[in-house]
Structures are given as C-alpha cells and as structure tokens.
CSV table of C-alpha atoms in Angstrom, one decimal:
chain,number,residue,atom,x,y,z
N,1,MET,CA,7.6,19.6,-6.1
N,2,CYS,CA,10.7,17.7,-7.0
N,3,PRO,CA,12.1,15.4,-4.2
N,4,PHE,CA,15.3,17.4,-4.0
N,5,ALA,CA,13.5,20.6,-3.4
N,6,GLN,CA,11.1,18.8,-1.0
N,7,LYS,CA,13.9,17.5,1.2
N,8,ALA,CA,15.3,21.0,1.6
N,9,TRP,CA,11.8,22.3,2.3
N,10,ILE,CA,11.3,19.6,5.0
N,11,GLY,CA,14.6,20.6,6.6
N,12,LEU,CA,13.7,24.2,6.7
N,13,GLY,CA,10.3,23.3,8.3
N,14,VAL,CA,11.9,21.0,10.8
N,15,LYS,CA,14.3,23.8,11.9
N,16,HIS,CA,11.4,26.3,11.9
N,17,VAL,CA,13.3,28.5,9.6
N,18,PRO,CA,10.9,31.1,8.0
N,19,PHE,CA,11.3,31.2,4.3
N,20,SER,CA,9.5,32.2,1.2
N,21,LEU,CA,9.1,29.7,-1.6
N,22,GLN,CA,9.5,30.8,-5.2
N,23,GLU,CA,8.7,28.1,-7.7
N,24,ILE,CA,10.1,28.4,-11.2
N,25,SER,CA,9.4,26.6,-14.4
N,26,LEU,CA,11.9,23.8,-14.9
N,27,TYR,CA,11.1,23.2,-18.5
N,28,GLY,CA,9.0,24.6,-21.3
N,29,ALA,CA,8.8,27.9,-23.1
N,30,GLY,CA,11.1,30.4,-21.6
N,31,GLY,CA,12.6,27.9,-19.2
N,32,LYS,CA,14.3,29.1,-16.1
N,33,PRO,CA,14.5,32.8,-15.5
N,34,ASP,CA,17.8,34.7,-15.9
N,35,TRP,CA,18.0,35.6,-12.2
N,36,PHE,CA,17.9,31.9,-11.4
N,37,TRP,CA,20.8,31.1,-13.7
N,38,GLU,CA,22.8,33.9,-12.0
N,39,LEU,CA,22.2,32.3,-8.6
N,40,ASN,CA,23.0,28.7,-9.9
N,41,PRO,CA,24.7,28.4,-13.2
N,42,GLN,CA,24.2,24.6,-13.1
N,43,GLY,CA,20.4,25.2,-13.2
N,44,THR,CA,19.5,22.7,-10.5
N,45,VAL,CA,16.9,23.1,-7.9
N,46,PRO,CA,16.5,23.9,-5.0
N,47,VAL,CA,18.5,27.0,-4.3
N,48,LEU,CA,18.5,28.6,-0.8
N,49,VAL,CA,19.5,32.2,-0.5
N,50,VAL,CA,20.2,33.3,3.1
N,51,GLU,CA,20.3,37.1,3.4
N,52,PRO,CA,23.1,38.5,5.5
N,53,LYS,CA,20.8,39.7,8.2
N,54,ALA,CA,19.6,36.2,8.9
N,55,ASN,CA,23.3,34.9,9.0
N,56,ASP,CA,24.9,37.7,11.0
N,57,ARG,CA,26.9,35.1,13.0
N,58,ASN,CA,29.4,35.1,10.1
N,59,ASN,CA,28.9,38.8,9.2
N,60,PRO,CA,28.7,38.2,5.4
N,61,THR,CA,28.3,41.2,3.2
N,62,GLU,CA,26.6,39.1,0.5
N,63,PRO,CA,23.8,36.6,0.7
N,64,VAL,CA,24.9,33.0,1.2
N,65,VAL,CA,23.7,31.0,-1.8
N,66,LEU,CA,23.3,27.2,-1.4
N,67,PRO,CA,22.6,25.7,-4.8
N,68,ASP,CA,22.0,22.0,-3.8
N,69,SER,CA,19.6,20.2,-1.5
N,70,ASP,CA,22.4,18.2,0.2
N,71,GLU,CA,24.4,21.4,0.8
N,72,ILE,CA,21.3,23.0,2.2
N,73,LEU,CA,20.7,20.2,4.7
N,74,ASP,CA,24.4,20.2,5.6
N,75,GLU,CA,24.4,24.0,6.4
N,76,LEU,CA,21.1,24.6,8.2
N,77,ASP,CA,22.5,23.8,11.7
N,78,ARG,CA,25.4,26.2,11.1
N,79,LEU,CA,23.4,29.0,9.5
N,80,PHE,CA,20.5,28.7,12.0
N,81,PRO,CA,22.0,27.5,15.3
N,82,GLY,CA,19.7,26.9,18.2
N,83,GLN,CA,16.7,27.4,16.0
N,84,ASP,CA,14.1,25.8,18.4
N,85,ASP,CA,16.9,23.5,19.6
N,86,VAL,CA,16.4,21.2,16.6
N,87,MET,CA,19.6,19.8,15.2
N,88,LEU,CA,19.6,18.2,11.8
N,89,TYR,CA,22.9,16.6,12.8
N,90,PRO,CA,22.5,15.7,16.5
N,91,PRO,CA,25.8,15.2,18.3
N,92,GLY,CA,26.8,11.6,18.3
N,93,LEU,CA,24.5,10.7,15.4
N,94,GLU,CA,26.4,12.5,12.6
N,95,SER,CA,27.8,9.2,11.2
N,96,GLU,CA,24.5,7.4,11.3
N,97,VAL,CA,22.7,10.4,9.6
N,98,ASP,CA,25.4,10.4,6.9
N,99,THR,CA,25.1,6.7,6.4
N,100,TRP,CA,21.4,7.1,5.8
N,101,ARG,CA,21.8,10.1,3.5
N,102,ARG,CA,24.8,9.2,1.4
N,103,LYS,CA,24.8,5.4,1.4
N,104,ARG,CA,21.2,4.2,1.8
N,105,ILE,CA,19.5,7.0,-0.1
N,106,ASN,CA,21.9,8.6,-2.5
N,107,GLN,CA,23.9,5.6,-3.5
N,108,GLN,CA,21.3,2.8,-3.2
N,109,LEU,CA,17.7,3.8,-3.0
N,110,LEU,CA,17.8,6.7,-5.5
N,111,PRO,CA,19.3,4.9,-8.5
N,112,ILE,CA,17.7,1.5,-7.8
N,113,GLY,CA,14.3,3.0,-6.9
N,114,LYS,CA,14.3,5.2,-10.1
N,115,GLN,CA,15.0,2.2,-12.3
N,116,ALA,CA,12.2,0.2,-10.6
N,117,VAL,CA,9.7,3.0,-11.0
N,118,PHE,CA,10.6,3.4,-14.7
N,119,SER,CA,10.1,-0.4,-15.2
N,120,SER,CA,7.0,-0.4,-12.9
N,121,LYS,CA,8.5,-3.4,-11.1
N,122,LEU,CA,9.7,-3.9,-7.6
N,123,THR,CA,13.0,-5.5,-8.5
N,124,SER,CA,15.0,-7.9,-6.3
N,125,GLN,CA,17.6,-5.1,-6.0
N,126,LEU,CA,15.1,-2.6,-4.7
N,127,ASP,CA,13.7,-5.3,-2.4
N,128,ALA,CA,17.2,-5.8,-0.9
N,129,VAL,CA,17.7,-2.0,-0.4
N,130,LEU,CA,14.3,-1.6,1.2
N,131,ARG,CA,15.0,-4.6,3.5
N,132,GLU,CA,18.3,-3.0,4.5
N,133,CYS,CA,16.5,0.3,5.2
N,134,ASN,CA,13.7,-1.4,7.1
N,135,ASP,CA,16.2,-3.2,9.3
N,136,ALA,CA,18.3,-0.1,10.0
N,137,ILE,CA,15.5,2.0,11.4
N,138,VAL,CA,16.0,2.6,15.1
N,139,GLY,CA,12.5,4.2,15.5
N,140,PRO,CA,10.4,6.2,15.8
N,141,TYR,CA,12.6,8.1,13.4
N,142,LEU,CA,15.3,6.7,11.2
N,143,THR,CA,18.1,7.1,13.7
N,144,GLY,CA,16.2,7.2,17.0
N,145,GLU,CA,14.0,9.6,19.0
N,146,GLN,CA,14.7,12.8,17.1
N,147,LEU,CA,13.7,13.8,13.6
N,148,ASN,CA,16.9,14.8,11.7
N,149,ALA,CA,18.5,15.3,8.4
N,150,ALA,CA,18.3,11.5,7.6
N,151,ASP,CA,14.5,11.7,7.8
N,152,CYS,CA,14.3,15.0,5.8
N,153,HIS,CA,16.5,13.4,3.1
N,154,ALA,CA,14.8,10.0,2.9
N,155,PHE,CA,11.1,11.0,3.1
N,156,PRO,CA,10.5,12.4,-0.4
N,157,PHE,CA,12.1,9.3,-2.0
N,158,VAL,CA,10.4,6.6,0.2
N,159,TRP,CA,7.1,8.5,-0.1
N,160,ARG,CA,7.3,8.3,-3.9
N,161,LEU,CA,8.1,4.6,-3.8
N,162,SER,CA,5.1,4.0,-1.5
N,163,LYS,CA,2.9,5.6,-4.2
N,164,GLU,CA,4.3,3.1,-6.8
N,165,PHE,CA,4.7,-0.1,-4.7
N,166,ASP,CA,3.2,-1.9,-1.8
N,167,LEU,CA,5.7,-1.4,1.0
N,168,SER,CA,3.9,-3.5,3.6
N,169,ASN,CA,6.6,-6.1,3.5
N,170,TYR,CA,8.8,-3.5,5.2
N,171,PRO,CA,6.9,-2.8,8.4
N,172,SER,CA,9.4,-0.4,10.0
N,173,LEU,CA,9.7,1.6,6.9
N,174,SER,CA,6.0,1.6,6.4
N,175,GLN,CA,5.4,2.7,10.0
N,176,TRP,CA,8.0,5.4,9.8
C-alpha cells in the first residue's frame, strides 16, 4: 500500500470508522478504472467516499469525496465527531499536530527521505531531519499521550525509512 493511502487508512482505524477498501491498479495495462477517474480526475490515491447516511450531520444529498490523504485526515474529526471520543486534532494540540504533518513530514522528511532512499545513503540532511524529529517527540506518541493525526501522518514514512536505514541513533523515534 502506498504511504499516502496508508496514512488515511491508519486515521480511519484510529477513529474506528468502518470502511471498505477497494484497491486499484495504479499502473500497467488498463490503468485506473473509469469510475476512479470520475471520483478523482487527478488520479491520485487515496480517495475516501463518505455516503450521505454516514454524514447526516451536514445533510448532504451527494456523497462527500475526499481525494487526498491530507484532506482525509483533516476532515475525519468533522465527518465522524465523537467516534469513540478519539480526536485526530485534539483541542490545544492543533498547532503541534500541523507542525509535525506539514513541516516535519511534508516539507522535510518526505523530500529528503525520498532522495536518501533513492541514493541508498543516510545523508547529513536526512540525519538532521531525523534528529529534529527525534528531539521533538513528546512521548509516548509524537505530541504526547494521545495518538493523533501527526502519528497517522508520520508512521508510513518513518516506517519505510526504518526498513532502509538503521534508526537506532534516534532513540525516541525508534521507540515511538
């Protein structure tokens, strides 16, 4: 599963939102099916479709289509409020969660980590980002006592890096 789909899948699991997973071919003969292109003309995965019945709070007449993993994580608390009292954006931690998601992961770890994986070398740039992430962990989860969107967002990328590189020099990150 691609890391972007995986982080949305983790968010759905953390919120205990029942869902059905439909995998599609991303490449190859036939490519993505026409129904998928109708849901998301950009062709990116994942796409979450929330049927009107599941989102009766807003009384939509059409399904809500979220064609991006960041958008999915951003909207789960609104679409599924009070779902087991789990909040992906806990009150008072919104800024810290966004710092993890947008700065540390999207702007730093993703591009630098991808480059390092392609070169099969833990670069000084990646080392610096991993040290920053390691030092920022509050514990036991990234921002404290509760699993939230920061953890859902970071896990697929850190996990992939841990398969490529020894992360033991980053003890908080390794323990997380």
